[in-house]
Amino acid sequence: MAWDFQTEPEFQEQLDWMEEFVRSEIWPLETLMHELEWDALMRAMEPLQEQVRERGLWAAHLDPELGGQGFGQVKLGLMHEILGTSPIAPFAFGNAAPDSGNSEILALAGTPEQKDRYLHPLLAGDLKSAFSMTEPENAGSDPTTMSTTAVKDGDSWVINGHKWFSSNASIADFLIVMAVTDPDAHKYQRASMFVVDTDTPGVDIVRDVPTMEHPQENFGRYGNHAEIVYRDVRVPADALLGAQGAGFLIAQQRLYPGRIHHCMRWLGVSKRAFDMLCERALSREVQGKPLAEKQTVQNWIADSAAGMQAARLMTLHAAWVMDTQGVRAARKPISLIKFYGAEVLCDVVDRALQIHGSLGYSTDMPLEAMYRYARGARFYDGPDEVHRESVARHILRGYEPREVPSEHLPTRRAEARERFAHLLEAVTSND
Ligand SMILES: Cc1cc2nc3c(=O)[nH]c(=O)nc-3n(C[C@H](O)[C@H](O)[C@H](O)COP(=O)(O)OP(=O)(O)OC[C@H]3O[C@@H](n4cnc5c(N)ncnc54)[C@H](O)[C@@H]3O)c2cc1C
């Protein structure tokens, strides 16, 4: 029997250290996020990053030969649950999105030259990156419809297209761009990835798109989502990342573990909101009694605890499948947690906000920001509907259509009568 819900003691010690470190060193800094210039915030992070390196927890998503820890998804998941409690904690640990995912792509598909030029400086924090796939004119949920092209011209590729929601592009040094290189190939083999320096002529970062999370334009700050026009952007042949036509294959390798990390980070956010919910339930009185005595509030607490526990076990299970059986086997469990985890996050944050009344709605509490952040979880890395569809498709593969339902009682009874005729006869003859 190999069911085990325990974390090995040495790693639990690391998790305990992380939890205390994030709470005491990073949560306070988080309150100054909007007062400090980005560079100043990053300078404040430097001594913290040093401590993380000393603990052997830096860039843990990568293999040891790249300066990471090669932890695997279960341990990474447990780490991300703690880092998720603060939007800036991942910077202290060298695994902030989208640089972490982009470093995984470079590690997976980059040539030795690309690793030297982009991956190592990215890991050292000397470069920033963005991933540029979604287009305003085409459904991001079905990226096979993308229309950005890269056409071979002598020793170069020439890229033309229009992207948006390229997170962090306005502070990035380079972009990983998905473009159609083989229009006549199978739909999953039409696109390729390119590494494009942001200052290449023809790369026009039009604006940062203000969002629910960042309603004010955020140009040049972390967390922006840029709109970009690629106009005759000429890059050398060695800008191709991985094999020609392998864009979707590489994207999948990046997105699957990324979804596990998102889901565990969401649990960190949910837990923080849940703590606020419980604290307020005990502290605020209505009609002479604490809110905690109202059944609705008790239901919120119980439902939130159940949802978080279910999402946590489902996510760790998906991580375990990924570690033990690989990406292919993990596809269904990962789709399952992507929409379920996003739903739990939105519900828990909403209840925590609701119990705080006008205080929750105000910017005196972090809940309104969590609420705006949470809503995006239902879109990025695939909207809920796409993941539900994918789960249903996987599940239905295990079934076959039947004219008569296999549980149809009259049919089953007739079969049983035939099979057990001797028993029925014996019963009748005993009568
Ligand atoms: C915060 C945030 C960060 C992002 N960062 C990046 C990034 O760094 N790089 C990047 O390239 N992109 C990024 N994106 C874009 C993201 O990947 C897309 O928003 C996502 O893939 C959905 O694409 P779309 O927005 O074009 O929506 P559409 O594809 O137009 O879908 C719209 C809606 O249609 C419905 N729908 C879609 N498919 C189905 C279906 N099969 N069945 C039923 N209903 C369906 C859903 O309700 C869906 O929400 C980011 C998005 C957000 C919100």
mmCIF file of N, CA and C in Angstrom, residues 186-236:
data_model
loop_
_atom_site.group_PDB
_atom_site.id
_atom_site.type_symbol
_atom_site.label_atom_id
_atom_site.label_comp_id
_atom_site.label_asym_id
_atom_site.label_seq_id
_atom_site.Cartn_x
_atom_site.Cartn_y
_atom_site.Cartn_z
ATOM 1 N N HIS A 186 -0.161 20.002 -40.415
ATOM 2 C CA HIS A 186 -1.221 19.666 -39.456
ATOM 3 C C HIS A 186 -1.364 20.830 -38.477
ATOM 4 N N LYS A 187 -2.588 21.074 -37.993
ATOM 5 C CA LYS A 187 -2.818 22.318 -37.238
ATOM 6 C C LYS A 187 -1.925 22.463 -36.009
ATOM 7 N N TYR A 188 -1.486 21.328 -35.430
ATOM 8 C CA TYR A 188 -0.602 21.445 -34.257
ATOM 9 C C TYR A 188 0.880 21.505 -34.647
ATOM 10 N N GLN A 189 1.147 21.482 -35.949
ATOM 11 C CA GLN A 189 2.556 21.545 -36.380
ATOM 12 C C GLN A 189 2.824 22.763 -37.259
ATOM 13 N N ARG A 190 1.896 23.722 -37.242
ATOM 14 C CA ARG A 190 2.050 24.889 -38.114
ATOM 15 C C ARG A 190 2.918 25.975 -37.489
ATOM 16 N N ALA A 191 3.000 25.976 -36.160
ATOM 17 C CA ALA A 191 3.628 27.126 -35.497
ATOM 18 C C ALA A 191 4.987 26.785 -34.898
ATOM 19 N N SER A 192 5.828 27.808 -34.801
ATOM 20 C CA SER A 192 7.151 27.652 -34.190
ATOM 21 C C SER A 192 7.357 28.768 -33.185
ATOM 22 N N MET A 193 8.385 28.579 -32.338
ATOM 23 C CA MET A 193 8.719 29.623 -31.356
ATOM 24 C C MET A 193 10.006 30.316 -31.760
ATOM 25 N N PHE A 194 10.069 31.611 -31.460
ATOM 26 C CA PHE A 194 11.268 32.407 -31.753
ATOM 27 C C PHE A 194 11.656 33.214 -30.522
ATOM 28 N N VAL A 195 12.967 33.394 -30.345
ATOM 29 C CA VAL A 195 13.409 34.328 -29.301
ATOM 30 C C VAL A 195 13.717 35.639 -30.006
ATOM 31 N N VAL A 196 13.019 36.677 -29.589
ATOM 32 C CA VAL A 196 13.163 37.966 -30.273
ATOM 33 C C VAL A 196 13.562 39.033 -29.247
ATOM 34 N N ASP A 197 14.700 39.701 -29.486
ATOM 35 C CA ASP A 197 15.085 40.788 -28.579
ATOM 36 C C ASP A 197 14.055 41.906 -28.708
ATOM 37 N N THR A 198 13.674 42.488 -27.593
ATOM 38 C CA THR A 198 12.606 43.498 -27.611
ATOM 39 C C THR A 198 13.009 44.721 -28.431
ATOM 40 N N ASP A 199 14.320 44.999 -28.508
ATOM 41 C CA ASP A 199 14.742 46.194 -29.266
ATOM 42 C C ASP A 199 14.985 45.912 -30.752
ATOM 43 N N THR A 200 14.544 44.750 -31.240
ATOM 44 C CA THR A 200 14.690 44.468 -32.676
ATOM 45 C C THR A 200 13.796 45.434 -33.467
ATOM 46 N N PRO A 201 14.310 46.064 -34.549
ATOM 47 C CA PRO A 201 13.468 46.970 -35.335
ATOM 48 C C PRO A 201 12.181 46.267 -35.784
ATOM 49 N N GLY A 202 11.060 46.982 -35.664
ATOM 50 C CA GLY A 202 9.773 46.411 -36.086
ATOM 51 C C GLY A 202 8.955 45.887 -34.913
ATOM 52 N N VAL A 203 9.584 45.702 -33.720
ATOM 53 C CA VAL A 203 8.815 45.294 -32.530
ATOM 54 C C VAL A 203 8.250 46.570 -31.920
ATOM 55 N N ASP A 204 6.929 46.718 -32.008
ATOM 56 C CA ASP A 204 6.296 47.944 -31.530
ATOM 57 C C ASP A 204 5.393 47.601 -30.338
ATOM 58 N N ILE A 205 5.861 47.941 -29.142
ATOM 59 C CA ILE A 205 5.036 47.703 -27.949
ATOM 60 C C ILE A 205 4.084 48.888 -27.835
ATOM 61 N N VAL A 206 2.867 48.647 -28.308
ATOM 62 C CA VAL A 206 1.903 49.732 -28.491
ATOM 63 C C VAL A 206 1.457 50.313 -27.155
ATOM 64 N N ARG A 207 1.140 49.436 -26.198
ATOM 65 C CA ARG A 207 0.619 49.898 -24.905
ATOM 66 C C ARG A 207 0.567 48.718 -23.944
ATOM 67 N N ASP A 208 0.388 49.037 -22.680
ATOM 68 C CA ASP A 208 -0.003 48.004 -21.727
ATOM 69 C C ASP A 208 -1.505 48.053 -21.627
ATOM 70 N N VAL A 209 -2.121 46.886 -21.708
ATOM 71 C CA VAL A 209 -3.583 46.854 -21.679
ATOM 72 C C VAL A 209 -4.032 46.893 -20.215
ATOM 73 N N PRO A 210 -4.708 47.960 -19.784
ATOM 74 C CA PRO A 210 -5.192 47.968 -18.399
ATOM 75 C C PRO A 210 -6.203 46.831 -18.199
ATOM 76 N N THR A 211 -6.185 46.236 -17.018
ATOM 77 C CA THR A 211 -7.054 45.080 -16.764
ATOM 78 C C THR A 211 -7.762 45.256 -15.424
ATOM 79 N N MET A 212 -8.629 44.296 -15.106
ATOM 80 C CA MET A 212 -9.258 44.299 -13.783
ATOM 81 C C MET A 212 -8.205 44.342 -12.683
ATOM 82 N N GLU A 213 -7.124 43.579 -12.891
ATOM 83 C CA GLU A 213 -6.101 43.506 -11.843
ATOM 84 C C GLU A 213 -5.307 44.811 -11.753
ATOM 85 N N HIS A 214 -4.980 45.384 -12.918
ATOM 86 C CA HIS A 214 -4.217 46.642 -12.961
ATOM 87 C C HIS A 214 -5.009 47.635 -13.809
ATOM 88 N N PRO A 215 -6.028 48.282 -13.226
ATOM 89 C CA PRO A 215 -6.906 49.134 -14.041
ATOM 90 C C PRO A 215 -6.196 50.349 -14.632
ATOM 91 N N GLN A 216 -5.092 50.767 -14.011
ATOM 92 C CA GLN A 216 -4.348 51.876 -14.604
ATOM 93 C C GLN A 216 -3.263 51.304 -15.502
ATOM 94 N N GLU A 217 -2.976 52.050 -16.582
ATOM 95 C CA GLU A 217 -1.915 51.568 -17.476
ATOM 96 C C GLU A 217 -0.644 51.378 -16.657
ATOM 97 N N ASN A 218 0.045 50.294 -16.954
ATOM 98 C CA ASN A 218 1.112 49.816 -16.078
ATOM 99 C C ASN A 218 2.430 49.760 -16.825
ATOM 100 N N PHE A 219 2.559 50.605 -17.849
ATOM 101 C CA PHE A 219 3.715 50.511 -18.737
ATOM 102 C C PHE A 219 5.013 50.565 -17.945
ATOM 103 N N GLY A 220 5.888 49.603 -18.247
ATOM 104 C CA GLY A 220 7.213 49.632 -17.616
ATOM 105 C C GLY A 220 7.228 49.122 -16.190
ATOM 106 N N ARG A 221 6.119 48.536 -15.727
ATOM 107 C CA ARG A 221 6.116 47.940 -14.386
ATOM 108 C C ARG A 221 5.752 46.469 -14.483
ATOM 109 N N TYR A 222 6.171 45.723 -13.473
ATOM 110 C CA TYR A 222 5.867 44.307 -13.453
ATOM 111 C C TYR A 222 4.351 44.090 -13.443
ATOM 112 N N GLY A 223 3.885 43.061 -14.154
ATOM 113 C CA GLY A 223 2.467 42.721 -14.125
ATOM 114 C C GLY A 223 1.683 43.347 -15.258
ATOM 115 N N ASN A 224 2.384 44.046 -16.174
ATOM 116 C CA ASN A 224 1.666 44.628 -17.313
ATOM 117 C C ASN A 224 1.316 43.535 -18.336
ATOM 118 N N HIS A 225 0.353 43.837 -19.179
ATOM 119 C CA HIS A 225 -0.009 42.900 -20.260
ATOM 120 C C HIS A 225 0.026 43.710 -21.547
ATOM 121 N N ALA A 226 1.051 43.495 -22.354
ATOM 122 C CA ALA A 226 1.292 44.420 -23.462
ATOM 123 C C ALA A 226 0.625 43.995 -24.765
ATOM 124 N N GLU A 227 0.258 45.026 -25.524
ATOM 125 C CA GLU A 227 -0.176 44.811 -26.907
ATOM 126 C C GLU A 227 1.039 45.113 -27.786
ATOM 127 N N ILE A 228 1.303 44.231 -28.732
ATOM 128 C CA ILE A 228 2.524 44.374 -29.537
ATOM 129 C C ILE A 228 2.205 44.177 -31.015
ATOM 130 N N VAL A 229 2.740 45.053 -31.848
ATOM 131 C CA VAL A 229 2.666 44.818 -33.290
ATOM 132 C C VAL A 229 4.069 44.409 -33.760
ATOM 133 N N TYR A 230 4.123 43.301 -34.478
ATOM 134 C CA TYR A 230 5.387 42.844 -35.087
ATOM 135 C C TYR A 230 5.300 43.203 -36.566
ATOM 136 N N ARG A 231 6.148 44.165 -36.978
ATOM 137 C CA ARG A 231 6.066 44.659 -38.356
ATOM 138 C C ARG A 231 7.368 44.370 -39.068
ATOM 139 N N ASP A 232 7.379 43.378 -39.945
ATOM 140 C CA ASP A 232 8.607 42.999 -40.666
ATOM 141 C C ASP A 232 9.804 42.884 -39.722
ATOM 142 N N VAL A 233 9.596 42.131 -38.661
ATOM 143 C CA VAL A 233 10.676 41.954 -37.662
ATOM 144 C C VAL A 233 11.634 40.872 -38.184
ATOM 145 N N ARG A 234 12.844 41.296 -38.487
ATOM 146 C CA ARG A 234 13.804 40.354 -39.092
ATOM 147 C C ARG A 234 14.710 39.803 -38.001
ATOM 148 N N VAL A 235 14.693 38.469 -37.843
ATOM 149 C CA VAL A 235 15.564 37.839 -36.834
ATOM 150 C C VAL A 235 16.422 36.779 -37.534
ATOM 151 N N PRO A 236 17.610 36.504 -36.987
ATOM 152 C CA PRO A 236 18.473 35.510 -37.635
ATOM 153 C C PRO A 236 17.903 34.090 -37.520
#
